[in-house]
Amino acid sequence: MKSELYETKLKFALTERPRRLRKLPLLRALVQETRLSAADFVYPIFVDQRLAKREEISSMPEIYRLAMKDIPAEIEEVKSLEISAVLVFGLPDQKNPMATEAYAWDGVVQQAIRAIKKAAPELIVVADLCLCEYTDHGHCGVVQGGKIDNDQTLELLSKTAVSQAEAGADIVAPSGMMDGQVKAIRTGLDEGGFADTTIMSYAAKYASSFYGPFREAAECAPVWGDRRSYQMDPPNRREALKEIAMDIDQGADIVMVKPALSYLDVIHAARAEFQVPIAAYNVSGEYAMVKAAARNGWLNERSIALEILTGIKRAGADIIITYFAKQASRWLQENK
Ligand code: PBG
């Protein structure tokens, strides 16, 4: 008797039935709040000056270090998938304390940028702007007395930005977390005649263990010490908002939060507080974890990857830098 009364009451009380919007696939599509598209993606590529042909990166399945001659085919594929941009990293044939290959006219990234622009003039080319692939000690700046010297590094970053813009980069992306780097780069670019070159700053870049596979890919692990004196401390969010505000003040056009998955709250806070486009970097360790689990048959790679990318976008990212860009673009085409 008592339970019958309860059921009747419930039936009439249930005016809100969110399931009404979930009953059919097209209805779900109609009310979908976040929609991923290939246009959201930036695809990172590694170009290795020493290679005659591409080599797969063991901790990042299906991602390769490319030889210069592999660029046209790779770019053709990226273009055909309607991905917006590539982010270029270079592995030079020689490293030294002052990272001279980072700003050499014929440096690996400069050559790669020219080759990409030749293959696809309309594809956006983002040049990663950091010294760690070019220094023999693996740090992102000039080392003086066992420390990373901020202000000496700025000049090299500014020179590197100009050489990348000269080679044809549409966007330069400083990732070294030196104080004042955006201002130094903006000044260098403007004085060099590149007032139109966009800056996407890695404004809130954390000292994260999720970069492990990348350091193997780009051979840029520091030989001694770690990056905690310049990259951010993972527990801090307010400080990320301060870094972002400072970079916007200094002239950043786009700001980035990196990594993405453990920092979705930072992406969300940045989106709410600032008016510029927010990029999020779905980094190498985040990619490697999914690949490893999928290879073990523990997760469904396709649905997990799309769920992760959707989550990053839902948190507030306008731009997603991801090693899944090609696969995800293919999956999105198939889902249509
Ligand atoms: C170099 C740089 C790193 C990444 C992008 N640029 C590594 C680092 O700071 O140690 C990481 C990218 C990734 O893990 O996918 N400054």
PDB file of C-alpha atoms in Angstrom, residues 191-292:
ATOM      1  CA  GLU A 191      62.051  45.523 -35.202  1.00  0.00           C
ATOM      2  CA  GLY A 192      62.872  42.779 -37.692  1.00  0.00           C
ATOM      3  CA  GLY A 193      59.883  43.697 -39.865  1.00  0.00           C
ATOM      4  CA  PHE A 194      57.613  40.880 -38.667  1.00  0.00           C
ATOM      5  CA  ALA A 195      54.864  42.811 -36.941  1.00  0.00           C
ATOM      6  CA  ASP A 196      52.304  40.346 -38.362  1.00  0.00           C
ATOM      7  CA  THR A 197      53.878  37.241 -36.867  1.00  0.00           C
ATOM      8  CA  THR A 198      51.562  35.801 -34.225  1.00  0.00           C
ATOM      9  CA  ILE A 199      52.776  34.746 -30.776  1.00  0.00           C
ATOM     10  CA  MET A 200      51.253  31.733 -29.093  1.00  0.00           C
ATOM     11  CA  SER A 201      52.910  31.589 -25.716  1.00  0.00           C
ATOM     12  CA  TYR A 202      53.202  28.527 -23.547  1.00  0.00           C
ATOM     13  CA  ALA A 203      52.132  30.861 -20.741  1.00  0.00           C
ATOM     14  CA  ALA A 204      51.238  28.302 -18.091  1.00  0.00           C
ATOM     15  CA  LYS A 205      53.635  25.454 -18.663  1.00  0.00           C
ATOM     16  CA  TYR A 206      54.045  23.152 -15.704  1.00  0.00           C
ATOM     17  CA  ALA A 207      57.112  21.146 -14.685  1.00  0.00           C
ATOM     18  CA  SER A 208      55.335  17.907 -15.535  1.00  0.00           C
ATOM     19  CA  SER A 209      56.297  14.257 -15.690  1.00  0.00           C
ATOM     20  CA  PHE A 210      53.931  13.906 -18.624  1.00  0.00           C
ATOM     21  CA  TYR A 211      56.684  15.198 -20.941  1.00  0.00           C
ATOM     22  CA  GLY A 212      58.698  11.982 -20.585  1.00  0.00           C
ATOM     23  CA  PRO A 213      58.096  10.518 -24.054  1.00  0.00           C
ATOM     24  CA  PHE A 214      58.638  13.898 -25.722  1.00  0.00           C
ATOM     25  CA  ARG A 215      62.081  14.220 -24.223  1.00  0.00           C
ATOM     26  CA  GLU A 216      63.001  10.950 -25.860  1.00  0.00           C
ATOM     27  CA  ALA A 217      61.434  12.120 -29.124  1.00  0.00           C
ATOM     28  CA  ALA A 218      63.188  15.481 -29.166  1.00  0.00           C
ATOM     29  CA  GLU A 219      66.295  14.423 -27.248  1.00  0.00           C
ATOM     30  CA  CYS A 220      65.967  17.378 -24.941  1.00  0.00           C
ATOM     31  CA  ALA A 221      66.091  15.949 -21.430  1.00  0.00           C
ATOM     32  CA  PRO A 222      68.301  18.130 -19.230  1.00  0.00           C
ATOM     33  CA  VAL A 223      71.700  16.497 -18.711  1.00  0.00           C
ATOM     34  CA  TRP A 224      71.759  17.684 -15.075  1.00  0.00           C
ATOM     35  CA  GLY A 225      69.036  18.959 -12.763  1.00  0.00           C
ATOM     36  CA  ASP A 226      65.455  19.547 -13.863  1.00  0.00           C
ATOM     37  CA  ARG A 227      63.266  22.367 -15.173  1.00  0.00           C
ATOM     38  CA  ARG A 228      61.625  23.307 -11.901  1.00  0.00           C
ATOM     39  CA  SER A 229      63.402  26.664 -11.634  1.00  0.00           C
ATOM     40  CA  TYR A 230      61.550  27.895 -14.725  1.00  0.00           C
ATOM     41  CA  GLN A 231      58.512  25.699 -15.412  1.00  0.00           C
ATOM     42  CA  MET A 232      55.558  26.051 -13.028  1.00  0.00           C
ATOM     43  CA  ASP A 233      54.872  24.063  -9.921  1.00  0.00           C
ATOM     44  CA  PRO A 234      51.889  21.720 -10.551  1.00  0.00           C
ATOM     45  CA  PRO A 235      49.913  22.646  -7.411  1.00  0.00           C
ATOM     46  CA  ASN A 236      49.547  26.311  -8.458  1.00  0.00           C
ATOM     47  CA  ARG A 237      46.590  27.765 -10.309  1.00  0.00           C
ATOM     48  CA  ARG A 238      46.561  31.435  -9.287  1.00  0.00           C
ATOM     49  CA  GLU A 239      50.126  31.671 -10.469  1.00  0.00           C
ATOM     50  CA  ALA A 240      49.088  30.308 -13.884  1.00  0.00           C
ATOM     51  CA  LEU A 241      46.536  33.091 -14.230  1.00  0.00           C
ATOM     52  CA  LYS A 242      49.225  35.598 -13.342  1.00  0.00           C
ATOM     53  CA  GLU A 243      51.624  34.145 -15.938  1.00  0.00           C
ATOM     54  CA  ILE A 244      48.870  34.293 -18.561  1.00  0.00           C
ATOM     55  CA  ALA A 245      47.969  37.897 -17.713  1.00  0.00           C
ATOM     56  CA  MET A 246      51.632  38.889 -17.942  1.00  0.00           C
ATOM     57  CA  ASP A 247      52.054  37.220 -21.318  1.00  0.00           C
ATOM     58  CA  ILE A 248      48.957  38.918 -22.715  1.00  0.00           C
ATOM     59  CA  ASP A 249      50.321  42.244 -21.457  1.00  0.00           C
ATOM     60  CA  GLN A 250      53.618  41.547 -23.175  1.00  0.00           C
ATOM     61  CA  GLY A 251      51.879  40.860 -26.489  1.00  0.00           C
ATOM     62  CA  ALA A 252      50.866  37.201 -26.617  1.00  0.00           C
ATOM     63  CA  ASP A 253      48.034  36.702 -29.131  1.00  0.00           C
ATOM     64  CA  ILE A 254      47.187  33.177 -27.989  1.00  0.00           C
ATOM     65  CA  VAL A 255      48.042  31.650 -24.609  1.00  0.00           C
ATOM     66  CA  MET A 256      48.538  28.017 -23.765  1.00  0.00           C
ATOM     67  CA  VAL A 257      48.059  25.760 -20.796  1.00  0.00           C
ATOM     68  CA  LYS A 258      50.247  22.673 -20.760  1.00  0.00           C
ATOM     69  CA  PRO A 259      49.758  19.770 -20.060  1.00  0.00           C
ATOM     70  CA  ALA A 260      45.994  19.502 -20.571  1.00  0.00           C
ATOM     71  CA  LEU A 261      44.490  16.605 -18.662  1.00  0.00           C
ATOM     72  CA  SER A 262      45.735  17.229 -15.148  1.00  0.00           C
ATOM     73  CA  TYR A 263      45.178  20.973 -15.654  1.00  0.00           C
ATOM     74  CA  LEU A 264      41.609  21.193 -16.971  1.00  0.00           C
ATOM     75  CA  ASP A 265      40.725  23.499 -14.075  1.00  0.00           C
ATOM     76  CA  VAL A 266      43.454  25.890 -15.216  1.00  0.00           C
ATOM     77  CA  ILE A 267      42.117  25.828 -18.794  1.00  0.00           C
ATOM     78  CA  HIS A 268      38.647  26.517 -17.477  1.00  0.00           C
ATOM     79  CA  ALA A 269      39.768  29.393 -15.247  1.00  0.00           C
ATOM     80  CA  ALA A 270      41.815  30.909 -18.077  1.00  0.00           C
ATOM     81  CA  ARG A 271      38.868  30.720 -20.469  1.00  0.00           C
ATOM     82  CA  ALA A 272      36.648  32.494 -17.953  1.00  0.00           C
ATOM     83  CA  GLU A 273      39.138  35.242 -17.164  1.00  0.00           C
ATOM     84  CA  PHE A 274      40.776  36.216 -20.468  1.00  0.00           C
ATOM     85  CA  GLN A 275      39.536  37.328 -23.879  1.00  0.00           C
ATOM     86  CA  VAL A 276      42.257  35.774 -26.037  1.00  0.00           C
ATOM     87  CA  PRO A 277      42.151  32.305 -27.615  1.00  0.00           C
ATOM     88  CA  ILE A 278      43.243  29.563 -25.217  1.00  0.00           C
ATOM     89  CA  ALA A 279      45.295  26.617 -26.458  1.00  0.00           C
ATOM     90  CA  ALA A 280      45.799  23.388 -24.537  1.00  0.00           C
ATOM     91  CA  TYR A 281      48.611  20.926 -25.149  1.00  0.00           C
ATOM     92  CA  ASN A 282      47.558  17.281 -24.880  1.00  0.00           C
ATOM     93  CA  VAL A 283      51.152  16.203 -24.246  1.00  0.00           C
ATOM     94  CA  SER A 284      53.234  13.153 -25.067  1.00  0.00           C
ATOM     95  CA  GLY A 285      52.640  11.291 -21.784  1.00  0.00           C
ATOM     96  CA  GLU A 286      48.897  11.745 -22.143  1.00  0.00           C
ATOM     97  CA  TYR A 287      49.122  10.243 -25.629  1.00  0.00           C
ATOM     98  CA  ALA A 288      51.437   7.415 -24.567  1.00  0.00           C
ATOM     99  CA  MET A 289      49.136   6.318 -21.722  1.00  0.00           C
ATOM    100  CA  VAL A 290      46.182   5.889 -24.052  1.00  0.00           C
ATOM    101  CA  LYS A 291      48.271   4.081 -26.656  1.00  0.00           C
ATOM    102  CA  ALA A 292      49.741   1.706 -24.086  1.00  0.00           C
TER     103      ALA A 292
END
